[in-house]
Amino acid sequence: MSQARPKVRTEPVQSATFSKAVNAEIRRAAETGIYDIRGGGSKRRVPHFDDLLFLGASISRYPLEGYREKCATNVTLGTRFAKTPIELAIPITIAGMSFGALSAQAKEALGRGATIAGTSTTTGDGGMTEEERGHSKTLVYQYLPSRYGMNPDDLRRADAIEVVVGQGAKPGGGGMLLGQKITDRVAEMRDLPKGIDQRSACRHPDWTGPDDLEIKILELREITGWEKPIYIKVGGARPYFDTALAVKAGADVVVLDGMQGGTAATQDVFIEHVGQPTLACIRPAVRALQELGMHRKVQLVVSGGIRTGADVAKALALGADAVSIGTAAMVALGDNDPRYEDEYRALGTTAGAYDDWHEGQDPAGISTQDAELAARLDPVLGGRRLANYLGVMTLEAQTIARACGKSHVHNLEPEDLCALTIEAAAMARVPLAGTDWIPGQTPI
Amino acid sequence: MTAELLDLAQTPLRDINAALQAQARGGNRTRWEIANPRGSHALAVGLDAPIEVTIRGSTGYYCGGMNKQATVRIAGSAGPGVAENMMSGRVIVDGDASQYAGATGRGGLLVVNGNAASRCGISMKGIDIVVRGNIGHSSAFMAQKGNLVVLGDAGEGLGDSIYEARLFVRGTVSSLGADCTEKEMRPEHLALLDRLLKDAGMDDARPDQFRRYGSARTLYNFNIDNASAY
């Protein structure tokens, strides 16, 4: 008679395909019948600047002394047609974020911080506020498909005009500001009744292609006396062709926003599955500029997931003239701060993961129009924090540039880089570390 | 007072616009004529003074764009985007207007004495538009505020995803867009229409000949049960 053996159990294994997060989303979709809408940028891992490394100098290259020798960081944007180009002290700008999506205090803090640091802010989809104009020494006015709040007076009060054609989080997509964030002031600025969802169209209502865009830019220049640089912002999907067409349309500056770029609110499936990583977008855009003889004549501003001075230096080394930050600037102001953890928990999330910016309940008072929540953000302190952060990023970029022997951060070049992964090597078109191999360009 | 004459065959566009825009800074020349427009784009844009500008011929894109206070008469036809984002004042087109006429306009009056093509009044935000003839498809798409008056017929998809703008059509409507519906013509609408027709010089049309269209307001707040309409 055989003796019953104890049953041997295997270790429970979660499916990589049907992970906890995937299953939770399936359950949420089954319950609500609608896709997830959230703010922010792509959360999943994609090839990024972390996959590149700098090759500091030793014998074959001669470094500059880190704390003594000069490494300049200034940048001029809009040297092609504009009578008054933008002069910035650092090559890091603040990306467009709308009043409506952000509180007035947050917009003021962005202006204060950028001005201290010597750089520009950008309006966003909702018009120009006095807080923003009053506290931003250099302000870029976005000309968006929705045309909320658009008027010639604000065009003339701006220092540059950014024609937004696409956004990294949602190239090809529009937006929706839900009714709960539409206060009296937001409603008045946008010519819509309070409490109604406000749709931002995915395309401009009065032009339908690059030839029309060229004429639209002529109109904007004529209205503003050809004084202000015209930026064209595109989502990082077809960077070679979109950059070439932006140049053809008359851009002074091309703003290229990769898929890690944020948004106030759109479909999660859009954020995670449309567009290309920022890293993959830069070299095709630079190639387009070079082939047209316009590299450094039409400036390239890259955005989408820029976090550190290393990211800044890598983007510049790949050919950008400047970078732009949105999500990182919000974090610098205090977004997703662990000190509000109890409140994040009450909202069903945790500090660092809060992304329901469209609901207007941001405990940090940044992505909200709730007066009590917004009052939590001190614009002066927030501005100081942003300026500190921008200063640190700049110092980091300078440190790296000096180690590569550069007296200006713009002297960084692809030759200063290698890649940790084959994917990053192929996208950035720099050699895989320890080899001379650039996938697709040099033989193995 | 005779009009100041500007000739596009002799004077660059930039100089002509600069001369007109300078009236916002204390100029005293109130009447202007522009000769030989020959389809030029961005003509008489960004004006901000109570001046009268008559353009002798047809224009290209965006004539009268972002106008404030001025009266711009196009003695010809207008290209795409005439009076786009107008703030106040008047733009009058004696002939036909191409697509996007009055797009995103926030105030003032646009009068088209001929026909207007597709997307007339697209995303309008407070402008009044009066068209003697017909308008094309997708007109008043996502229209937010203001009034569109059409003495002729309207093409397909009129008022798609409309907000609070009011549409008045005397002729037929090929089809209404999502969330656009015919509405009752009440006394206040008849009075409004009477005023708009008189302002536009359409003395031969009577308010009681028109039908009113506007938003059914079913798409004002996102509801998954309306997904098929999105």
XYZ file of C-alpha atoms in Angstrom:
674
model
C 0.000 0.000 0.000
C 1.480 3.171 -1.106
C 1.789 6.051 1.276
C 0.157 9.333 0.188
C 2.849 11.799 -0.732
C 2.448 15.419 0.299
C 1.346 17.510 -2.659
C 4.165 19.595 -4.029
C 2.982 23.034 -5.044
C 4.711 25.261 -7.532
C 5.491 28.850 -6.736
C 2.617 31.044 -7.961
C 3.757 33.036 -10.969
C 2.175 36.240 -12.187
C 1.834 36.443 -15.925
C 4.133 38.946 -17.558
C 1.505 39.437 -20.227
C -1.442 39.652 -17.855
C 0.344 41.506 -15.079
C -1.420 42.920 -12.021
C -1.540 46.313 -13.682
C -2.930 44.903 -16.933
C -5.556 42.891 -15.098
C -6.540 45.890 -13.009
C -7.030 47.918 -16.179
C -9.139 45.149 -17.720
C -11.327 45.121 -14.610
C -11.566 48.911 -14.614
C -12.547 48.943 -18.301
C -15.131 46.225 -17.727
C -16.669 48.184 -14.907
C -16.705 51.673 -16.427
C -16.908 51.094 -20.176
C -14.440 53.855 -20.938
C -10.725 54.035 -21.519
C -8.474 55.500 -18.847
C -7.818 59.205 -19.130
C -4.881 60.686 -17.269
C -2.203 63.324 -17.349
C 1.546 63.093 -17.639
C 3.669 61.266 -20.160
C 4.568 57.703 -20.983
C 5.263 55.673 -17.861
C 6.622 52.545 -19.399
C 10.279 51.978 -20.040
C 11.405 53.018 -23.525
C 14.943 53.670 -24.798
C 15.973 56.951 -23.241
C 18.924 59.171 -22.477
C 19.890 56.846 -19.615
C 20.976 54.410 -22.323
C 23.741 56.769 -23.418
C 27.014 57.566 -21.674
C 29.482 60.381 -22.150
C 33.104 59.660 -23.021
C 34.966 61.999 -20.719
C 38.411 63.166 -21.783
C 41.706 61.486 -20.871
C 44.611 61.631 -23.360
C 42.892 61.674 -26.715
C 40.671 64.516 -25.526
C 41.635 67.408 -23.284
C 39.184 68.301 -20.491
C 38.478 71.707 -19.029
C 38.881 72.395 -15.330
C 35.502 71.747 -13.764
C 35.313 74.611 -11.313
C 37.433 77.205 -13.061
C 37.310 77.237 -16.817
C 34.363 78.819 -18.531
C 31.674 76.694 -20.133
C 28.981 78.921 -21.605
C 25.304 77.948 -21.667
C 23.576 80.829 -23.453
C 21.389 80.193 -26.487
C 19.714 82.403 -29.067
C 16.430 81.178 -30.541
C 14.862 82.630 -33.658
C 17.758 83.885 -35.736
C 16.233 83.054 -39.109
C 13.574 85.723 -39.752
C 12.640 87.436 -36.488
C 13.811 90.974 -35.816
C 14.018 90.190 -32.098
C 15.377 86.706 -31.398
C 15.071 85.179 -27.943
C 18.217 85.374 -25.826
C 18.333 82.856 -22.975
C 21.005 82.326 -20.325
C 20.471 78.569 -20.260
C 19.392 76.034 -22.897
C 16.467 74.755 -20.801
C 13.029 76.281 -21.337
C 9.649 75.705 -19.719
C 7.170 73.912 -21.985
C 3.620 75.043 -22.653
C 1.193 74.217 -19.865
C -2.203 75.873 -19.891
C -3.920 78.041 -17.355
C -6.939 75.862 -16.723
C -4.902 72.708 -16.567
C -2.618 74.470 -14.039
C -3.587 76.894 -11.319
C -2.769 80.579 -11.558
C -0.315 80.112 -8.680
C 1.504 77.407 -10.597
C 1.715 79.568 -13.708
C 3.064 82.437 -11.636
C 5.641 80.167 -10.001
C 6.804 78.930 -13.395
C 7.249 82.516 -14.531
C 9.144 83.503 -11.418
C 11.455 80.512 -11.543
C 12.200 80.789 -15.232
C 12.924 84.488 -14.955
C 15.382 83.964 -12.099
C 17.108 81.263 -14.141
C 17.203 83.383 -17.284
C 14.908 81.352 -19.466
C 11.424 81.386 -20.974
C 7.997 80.024 -20.124
C 5.238 79.067 -22.547
C 1.525 79.735 -22.226
C -0.469 76.619 -23.169
C -3.984 75.897 -24.360
C -6.051 78.530 -22.641
C -4.727 81.981 -23.350
C -2.336 84.291 -21.582
C -2.815 85.263 -17.929
C -1.547 88.389 -16.221
C 0.216 86.237 -13.639
C 2.170 84.595 -16.393
C 2.960 87.681 -18.458
C 3.752 89.678 -15.374
C 6.246 87.203 -13.960
C 7.847 85.816 -17.115
C 10.581 87.976 -18.543
C 10.460 85.901 -21.694
C 7.097 84.392 -22.623
C 6.268 82.198 -25.606
C 2.600 82.391 -26.643
C 1.190 79.175 -27.968
C -1.039 79.319 -31.037
C -3.124 76.173 -30.701
C -5.879 74.474 -32.678
C -8.467 75.422 -30.044
C -7.539 79.133 -30.261
C -8.876 79.574 -26.734
C -8.258 83.159 -25.682
C -6.409 83.996 -28.882
C -6.183 87.709 -29.582
C -3.791 90.079 -31.350
C -2.974 92.021 -28.182
C -1.522 88.964 -26.493
C 0.282 87.975 -29.682
C 2.021 91.337 -29.523
C 2.701 91.056 -25.794
C 4.502 87.760 -26.318
C 8.198 87.419 -26.969
C 7.748 84.516 -29.380
C 4.854 82.577 -30.909
C 4.727 78.794 -30.859
C 2.385 77.248 -33.423
C 1.431 73.941 -31.857
C 0.811 71.269 -34.460
C 1.456 68.229 -32.309
C 2.332 67.148 -28.792
C 4.573 64.254 -27.769
C 2.027 62.605 -25.504
C -0.580 62.561 -28.261
C 0.610 63.305 -31.791
C -2.516 63.504 -33.885
C -4.747 63.892 -30.858
C -6.668 66.731 -29.303
C -7.581 67.211 -25.688
C -10.469 67.666 -23.304
C -10.560 69.807 -20.195
C -13.317 68.289 -18.099
C -16.088 70.500 -16.826
C -15.103 70.272 -13.180
C -12.017 72.415 -13.878
C -13.964 75.114 -15.711
C -14.254 77.952 -13.241
C -15.756 81.334 -14.113
C -12.331 82.646 -15.071
C -11.390 79.682 -17.239
C -14.797 79.775 -18.896
C -14.499 83.467 -19.693
C -11.048 83.036 -21.191
C -12.238 80.199 -23.383
C -15.589 81.666 -24.512
C -17.556 78.733 -23.145
C -20.064 78.332 -20.327
C -18.843 77.168 -16.939
C -18.881 73.465 -16.224
C -18.881 72.224 -19.835
C -16.144 69.896 -21.052
C -13.884 71.892 -23.316
C -12.536 70.132 -26.353
C -9.235 71.101 -27.879
C -9.231 70.123 -31.517
C -6.571 67.858 -32.966
C -5.984 70.138 -35.963
C -6.074 73.822 -36.694
C -9.469 74.988 -37.952
C -8.188 77.300 -40.669
C -5.397 75.490 -42.400
C -5.024 72.010 -43.728
C -1.388 71.384 -44.600
C 2.134 72.759 -44.793
C 1.352 75.161 -47.636
C -1.484 76.675 -45.627
C 0.739 76.740 -42.547
C 3.291 78.795 -44.424
C 0.631 81.380 -45.194
C -0.685 81.266 -41.626
C 2.797 82.063 -40.376
C 2.970 84.961 -42.819
C -0.231 86.314 -41.271
C 1.155 85.982 -37.734
C 4.335 87.758 -38.779
C 2.379 90.549 -40.466
C 0.231 91.023 -37.355
C 3.302 91.243 -35.136
C 5.548 93.222 -37.459
C 7.976 90.360 -38.119
C 9.469 90.936 -34.685
C 8.859 87.650 -32.909
C 10.370 84.245 -33.555
C 7.857 81.702 -34.786
C 8.276 78.255 -33.272
C 6.524 75.195 -34.676
C 5.904 72.387 -32.207
C 5.458 68.843 -33.495
C 4.880 65.556 -31.736
C 7.682 63.042 -32.147
C 6.206 60.655 -34.659
C 7.738 61.450 -38.069
C 10.512 63.793 -36.960
C 12.438 63.868 -40.257
C 9.496 64.872 -42.421
C 7.784 67.086 -39.860
C 10.995 69.006 -39.213
C 11.617 69.447 -42.925
C 8.061 70.694 -43.469
C 8.274 73.027 -40.479
C 11.398 74.562 -42.000
C 9.637 74.807 -45.345
C 6.692 76.542 -43.669
C 9.013 79.206 -42.293
C 9.760 78.170 -38.725
C 12.435 80.053 -36.849
C 12.507 77.290 -34.256
C 11.312 73.677 -34.344
C 10.095 72.224 -31.047
C 10.173 68.439 -31.126
C 8.275 66.673 -28.344
C 8.974 62.955 -27.905
C 6.579 60.358 -26.534
C 7.668 60.888 -22.928
C 6.258 64.404 -23.202
C 3.347 65.094 -20.898
C -0.215 66.240 -21.299
C -2.883 67.639 -19.031
C -5.189 64.785 -19.911
C -5.610 62.266 -22.656
C -6.196 58.578 -23.159
C -3.633 56.313 -21.478
C -3.587 54.145 -24.597
C -2.548 57.210 -26.583
C 0.178 58.238 -24.142
C 1.719 54.784 -24.109
C 1.253 53.657 -27.705
C 1.509 56.628 -30.067
C 4.703 58.402 -31.053
C 8.378 57.620 -30.725
C 10.760 57.936 -27.778
C 12.471 61.299 -27.528
C 15.843 59.641 -28.022
C 14.714 58.240 -31.365
C 13.440 61.583 -32.636
C 16.478 63.808 -32.364
C 18.822 62.461 -35.006
C 16.222 62.297 -37.813
C 15.244 65.890 -37.040
C 18.871 67.007 -37.041
C 19.439 65.163 -40.313
C 16.524 67.025 -41.878
C 17.988 70.334 -40.734
C 21.452 69.410 -41.972
C 20.207 68.317 -45.386
C 18.394 71.622 -45.746
C 21.466 73.553 -44.629
C 19.476 74.824 -41.654
C 21.113 73.143 -38.655
C 21.870 75.891 -36.103
C 20.048 78.380 -38.360
C 16.622 77.029 -37.475
C 17.028 76.085 -33.840
C 15.847 72.730 -32.515
C 14.265 72.502 -29.062
C 13.752 68.965 -27.792
C 11.319 67.965 -25.061
C 9.799 64.830 -23.590
C 11.162 63.277 -20.426
C 14.074 65.645 -19.768
C 14.988 65.305 -16.065
C 18.670 66.017 -15.413
C 21.647 67.924 -16.658
C 22.839 64.692 -18.224
C 19.640 64.536 -20.292
C 20.198 68.138 -21.315
C 23.811 67.492 -22.318
C 22.886 64.366 -24.278
C 20.111 66.133 -26.198
C 22.501 68.953 -27.066
C 25.226 66.489 -28.053
C 22.801 64.846 -30.466
C 22.180 68.185 -32.150
C 19.518 70.075 -30.216
C 19.996 73.762 -29.448
C 17.909 73.668 -26.278
C 15.518 71.465 -24.359
C 12.161 72.090 -22.755
C 10.713 70.668 -19.544
C 7.116 70.319 -18.403
C 6.564 67.410 -16.039
C 9.935 67.951 -14.358
C 9.062 71.596 -13.737
C 5.802 70.534 -12.075
C 7.691 68.110 -9.848
C 10.125 70.881 -8.957
C 7.191 73.032 -7.861
C 5.951 70.235 -5.625
C 3.775 67.964 -7.735
C 3.500 64.419 -6.361
C 5.331 65.432 -3.197
C 5.315 62.651 -0.526
C 4.253 65.171 2.117
C 0.747 64.873 0.648
C 0.849 61.068 0.785
C -2.266 60.763 2.960
C -4.252 62.781 0.462
C -2.893 60.854 -2.491
C -3.964 57.659 -0.706
C -7.436 59.101 -0.240
C -7.548 59.635 -4.005
C -6.643 56.002 -4.546
C -3.049 56.551 -5.568
C 0.328 57.368 -4.070
C 2.880 60.140 -4.278
C 4.821 59.734 -7.499
C 1.996 58.010 -9.308
C -0.736 60.655 -9.114
C -1.773 61.454 -12.676
C -5.483 62.324 -12.596
C -4.684 65.937 -13.272
C -7.915 66.418 -15.225
C -10.005 65.844 -12.090
C -8.788 69.042 -10.494
C -8.106 67.516 -7.056
C -4.322 67.874 -7.053
C -3.265 68.001 -3.368
C -0.184 70.001 -4.340
C -2.354 72.795 -5.759
C -0.708 72.691 -9.165
C -3.012 70.935 -11.666
C -6.204 72.312 -10.169
C -8.606 75.224 -10.239
C -9.864 74.554 -6.705
C -9.141 77.767 -4.840
C -8.297 76.092 -1.534
C -5.950 73.570 -3.085
C -4.327 76.144 -5.356
C -3.610 78.359 -2.343
C -1.301 75.666 -1.001
C 1.301 76.555 -3.614
C 3.324 79.627 -2.692
C 4.330 81.114 -6.075
C 7.422 82.786 -4.626
C 8.679 79.631 -2.968
C 7.687 77.543 -5.988
C 9.572 79.897 -8.254
C 12.634 79.648 -6.072
C 12.470 75.853 -6.165
C 12.158 75.832 -9.950
C 15.077 78.229 -10.299
C 17.173 76.005 -8.040
C 16.308 72.984 -10.124
C 17.106 74.725 -13.402
C 20.394 75.869 -11.900
C 21.324 72.333 -10.886
C 20.518 70.970 -14.343
C 22.647 73.670 -15.914
C 25.566 72.990 -13.579
C 25.331 69.293 -14.343
C 25.347 69.899 -18.096
C 28.304 72.245 -17.763
C 30.222 69.712 -15.671
C 29.750 67.049 -18.313
C 30.626 69.423 -21.126
C 33.848 70.492 -19.427
C 34.798 66.859 -18.899
C 34.418 66.443 -22.641
C 36.656 69.467 -23.227
C 33.924 71.885 -24.304
C 33.855 75.601 -23.555
C 30.181 75.832 -24.536
C 27.510 73.213 -24.016
C 26.636 73.537 -27.708
C 30.049 72.141 -28.582
C 28.995 68.728 -27.331
C 28.666 66.321 -30.257
C 27.655 62.711 -30.990
C 31.332 61.727 -30.890
C 31.200 62.422 -27.132
C 28.683 59.614 -26.623
C 28.408 55.855 -26.628
C 25.364 53.647 -26.080
C 24.659 50.950 -23.513
C 22.163 49.086 -25.671
C 21.909 48.209 -29.327
C 18.533 49.946 -29.460
C 19.916 53.190 -28.112
C 22.936 52.946 -30.409
C 20.650 52.580 -33.403
C 18.325 55.398 -32.355
C 20.977 57.894 -31.300
C 23.382 56.806 -34.049
C 26.327 56.556 -31.683
C 28.510 53.454 -31.203
C 27.597 50.671 -28.845
C 29.882 50.950 -25.806
C 33.216 49.182 -26.340
C 32.729 48.963 -30.101
C 32.803 51.093 -33.216
C 29.451 49.716 -34.236
C 26.538 51.972 -34.998
C 23.692 49.681 -36.027
C 22.658 50.382 -39.572
C 25.640 52.606 -40.278
C 28.894 50.718 -39.683
C 29.703 47.016 -40.264
C 29.867 44.731 -37.253
C -12.160 113.267 -47.268
C -10.434 111.345 -50.051
C -9.014 107.944 -49.321
C -5.319 107.270 -49.024
C -4.308 105.008 -51.898
C -1.959 102.073 -51.383
C -0.970 100.085 -54.463
C 0.263 96.538 -53.969
C 1.797 96.688 -57.415
C 4.111 99.397 -56.094
C 4.288 98.899 -52.325
C 5.268 95.731 -50.457
C 2.682 93.950 -48.288
C 4.680 94.675 -45.128
C 4.633 98.413 -45.773
C 0.915 98.422 -46.503
C 0.048 96.519 -43.342
C 2.432 98.685 -41.338
C 0.758 101.847 -42.614
C -2.692 100.548 -41.684
C -1.556 99.180 -38.317
C 0.110 102.507 -37.492
C -3.325 104.129 -37.239
C -3.686 102.364 -33.892
C -0.908 104.592 -32.597
C -2.591 107.936 -33.166
C -2.956 108.170 -36.924
C -5.674 110.412 -38.318
C -6.118 108.966 -41.792
C -9.460 107.202 -41.631
C -10.122 106.099 -45.227
C -7.867 103.868 -47.276
C -8.007 102.105 -50.599
C -5.794 99.240 -51.640
C -5.298 98.652 -55.338
C -4.029 95.558 -57.117
C -4.413 93.012 -54.285
C -4.123 90.234 -56.885
C -4.878 87.505 -54.347
C -2.286 88.605 -51.804
C -2.332 86.793 -48.497
C -2.490 88.361 -45.015
C -3.708 91.703 -46.319
C -5.086 94.272 -43.843
C -4.418 92.007 -40.861
C -4.041 93.023 -37.240
C -5.759 96.405 -37.652
C -6.784 98.220 -34.472
C -8.369 101.551 -35.296
C -11.806 102.733 -36.518
C -10.650 103.148 -40.100
C -12.283 102.163 -43.386
C -10.258 100.088 -45.800
C -11.539 99.202 -49.250
C -9.658 96.592 -51.235
C -10.253 96.875 -54.972
C -10.080 93.266 -56.096
C -9.849 89.749 -54.730
C -7.673 88.686 -51.847
C -5.837 85.524 -50.784
C -5.726 83.880 -47.358
C -6.601 85.565 -44.057
C -7.625 89.014 -45.278
C -8.755 91.111 -42.297
C -7.349 88.563 -39.859
C -7.688 89.453 -36.163
C -9.302 92.751 -37.068
C -10.265 95.163 -34.276
C -12.458 98.210 -34.884
C -11.733 98.615 -38.597
C -14.184 98.197 -41.466
C -12.571 96.260 -44.293
C -14.488 95.920 -47.558
C -13.244 93.492 -50.163
C -14.579 94.639 -53.526
C -14.017 91.186 -54.931
C -13.824 87.689 -53.514
C -11.887 86.512 -50.482
C -9.579 83.554 -50.085
C -9.535 81.103 -47.173
C -9.787 82.327 -43.605
C -11.150 85.799 -44.285
C -11.624 87.678 -40.970
C -10.177 84.768 -39.013
C -10.214 85.418 -35.265
C -11.754 88.881 -35.797
C -12.200 90.695 -32.479
C -14.460 93.605 -33.496
C -15.235 95.846 -36.449
C -16.489 94.623 -39.810
C -15.276 92.723 -42.797
C -17.501 92.826 -45.878
C -16.914 90.594 -48.886
C -18.740 91.732 -52.014
C -18.070 88.465 -53.812
C -17.625 84.927 -52.547
C -15.555 83.707 -49.605
C -13.461 80.568 -49.623
C -13.235 78.046 -46.788
C -12.880 78.853 -43.057
C -14.527 82.299 -43.358
C -14.714 83.889 -39.920
C -12.903 80.963 -38.293
C -12.499 81.313 -34.514
C -13.817 84.910 -34.702
C -14.482 86.412 -31.296
C -16.438 89.539 -32.214
C -17.457 91.953 -34.950
C -19.484 91.313 -38.086
C -18.477 89.411 -41.219
C -20.756 89.902 -44.211
C -20.402 87.749 -47.323
C -22.594 88.992 -50.137
C -21.883 85.928 -52.261
C -21.403 82.326 -51.144
C -19.066 80.944 -48.505
C -17.325 77.615 -48.925
C -16.843 74.833 -46.374
C -16.173 75.354 -42.669
C -17.682 78.829 -42.567
C -17.638 79.966 -38.931
C -15.617 76.985 -37.786
C -14.889 77.229 -34.061
C -16.498 80.698 -33.967
C -16.269 82.294 -30.533
C -18.536 85.336 -30.601
C -18.416 86.700 -34.139
C -21.573 87.416 -36.157
C -21.504 86.123 -39.726
C -24.127 86.870 -42.372
C -23.938 85.113 -45.736
C -26.283 86.094 -48.550
C -25.708 82.928 -50.558
C -24.937 79.351 -49.557
C -22.387 77.878 -47.173
C -20.465 74.636 -47.580
C -20.101 71.524 -45.486
C -18.877 71.385 -41.871
C -19.787 74.993 -41.238
C -19.933 76.137 -37.603
C -18.062 72.982 -36.540
C -17.413 73.275 -32.781
C -18.909 76.785 -32.842
C -18.854 78.226 -29.326
C -20.506 81.667 -29.396
C -21.942 84.156 -31.841
C -24.449 84.010 -34.667
C -24.300 82.587 -38.186
C -27.025 83.756 -40.578
C -27.375 82.112 -43.971
C -29.861 83.408 -46.510
C -29.226 80.506 -48.865
C -28.615 76.824 -48.176
C -26.227 75.059 -45.799
C -24.120 72.018 -46.687
C -23.663 68.772 -44.810
C -22.803 68.517 -41.140
C -23.972 71.968 -40.111
C -23.087 72.812 -36.522
C -21.321 69.553 -35.730
C -20.382 69.433 -32.023
C -21.735 72.947 -31.578
C -21.730 74.710 -28.223
C -23.684 77.942 -27.634
C -23.540 79.585 -31.072
C -26.857 80.252 -32.864
C -27.378 79.308 -36.474
C -30.140 80.755 -38.684
C -30.729 79.343 -42.156
C -33.341 80.553 -44.647
C -32.849 77.806 -47.196
C -32.309 74.082 -46.834
C -29.795 72.267 -44.638
C -28.237 69.179 -46.214
C -27.703 67.606 -42.803
C -27.021 68.557 -39.214
C -23.845 67.470 -37.445
C -23.575 65.687 -34.124
C -25.521 67.345 -31.296
C -26.938 70.044 -33.581
C -30.718 70.326 -33.620
C -33.449 72.603 -34.896
C -34.755 74.889 -32.197
C -37.784 77.026 -31.612
C -37.622 80.529 -33.042
C -38.727 82.683 -30.133
C -39.379 86.455 -30.189
C -35.906 87.252 -28.918
C -34.411 85.287 -31.794
C -36.568 87.097 -34.313
C -35.448 90.397 -32.842
C -31.796 89.349 -32.913
C -32.110 88.180 -36.493
C -33.825 91.386 -37.522
C -30.928 93.370 -36.119
C -28.287 91.186 -37.765
C -29.980 91.367 -41.165
C -30.264 95.136 -40.963
C -26.649 95.499 -39.834
C -25.542 93.394 -42.769
C -27.656 95.348 -45.241
C -29.819 92.336 -46.132
C -33.012 94.383 -46.314
C -34.832 91.941 -48.558
C -34.847 89.102 -46.024
C -37.390 88.702 -43.225
C -36.608 86.977 -39.890
C -39.710 84.804 -40.081
C -38.283 83.131 -43.198
C -35.476 81.495 -41.180
C -35.139 78.385 -39.031
C -32.917 78.276 -35.991
C -30.379 75.574 -35.137
C -28.249 75.115 -32.055
C -26.826 72.637 -29.612
C -28.901 69.817 -28.162
C -26.365 69.952 -25.306
C -26.181 66.188 -25.025
C -22.406 66.144 -25.550
C -21.508 68.914 -23.117
C -20.175 66.494 -20.531
C -18.543 63.235 -21.455
C -20.852 60.271 -21.057
C -19.901 56.835 -22.262
C -23.483 56.194 -23.316
C -22.942 58.842 -26.020
C -19.792 57.150 -27.340
C -21.285 56.537 -30.760
C -21.664 60.297 -31.220
C -17.985 60.999 -30.644
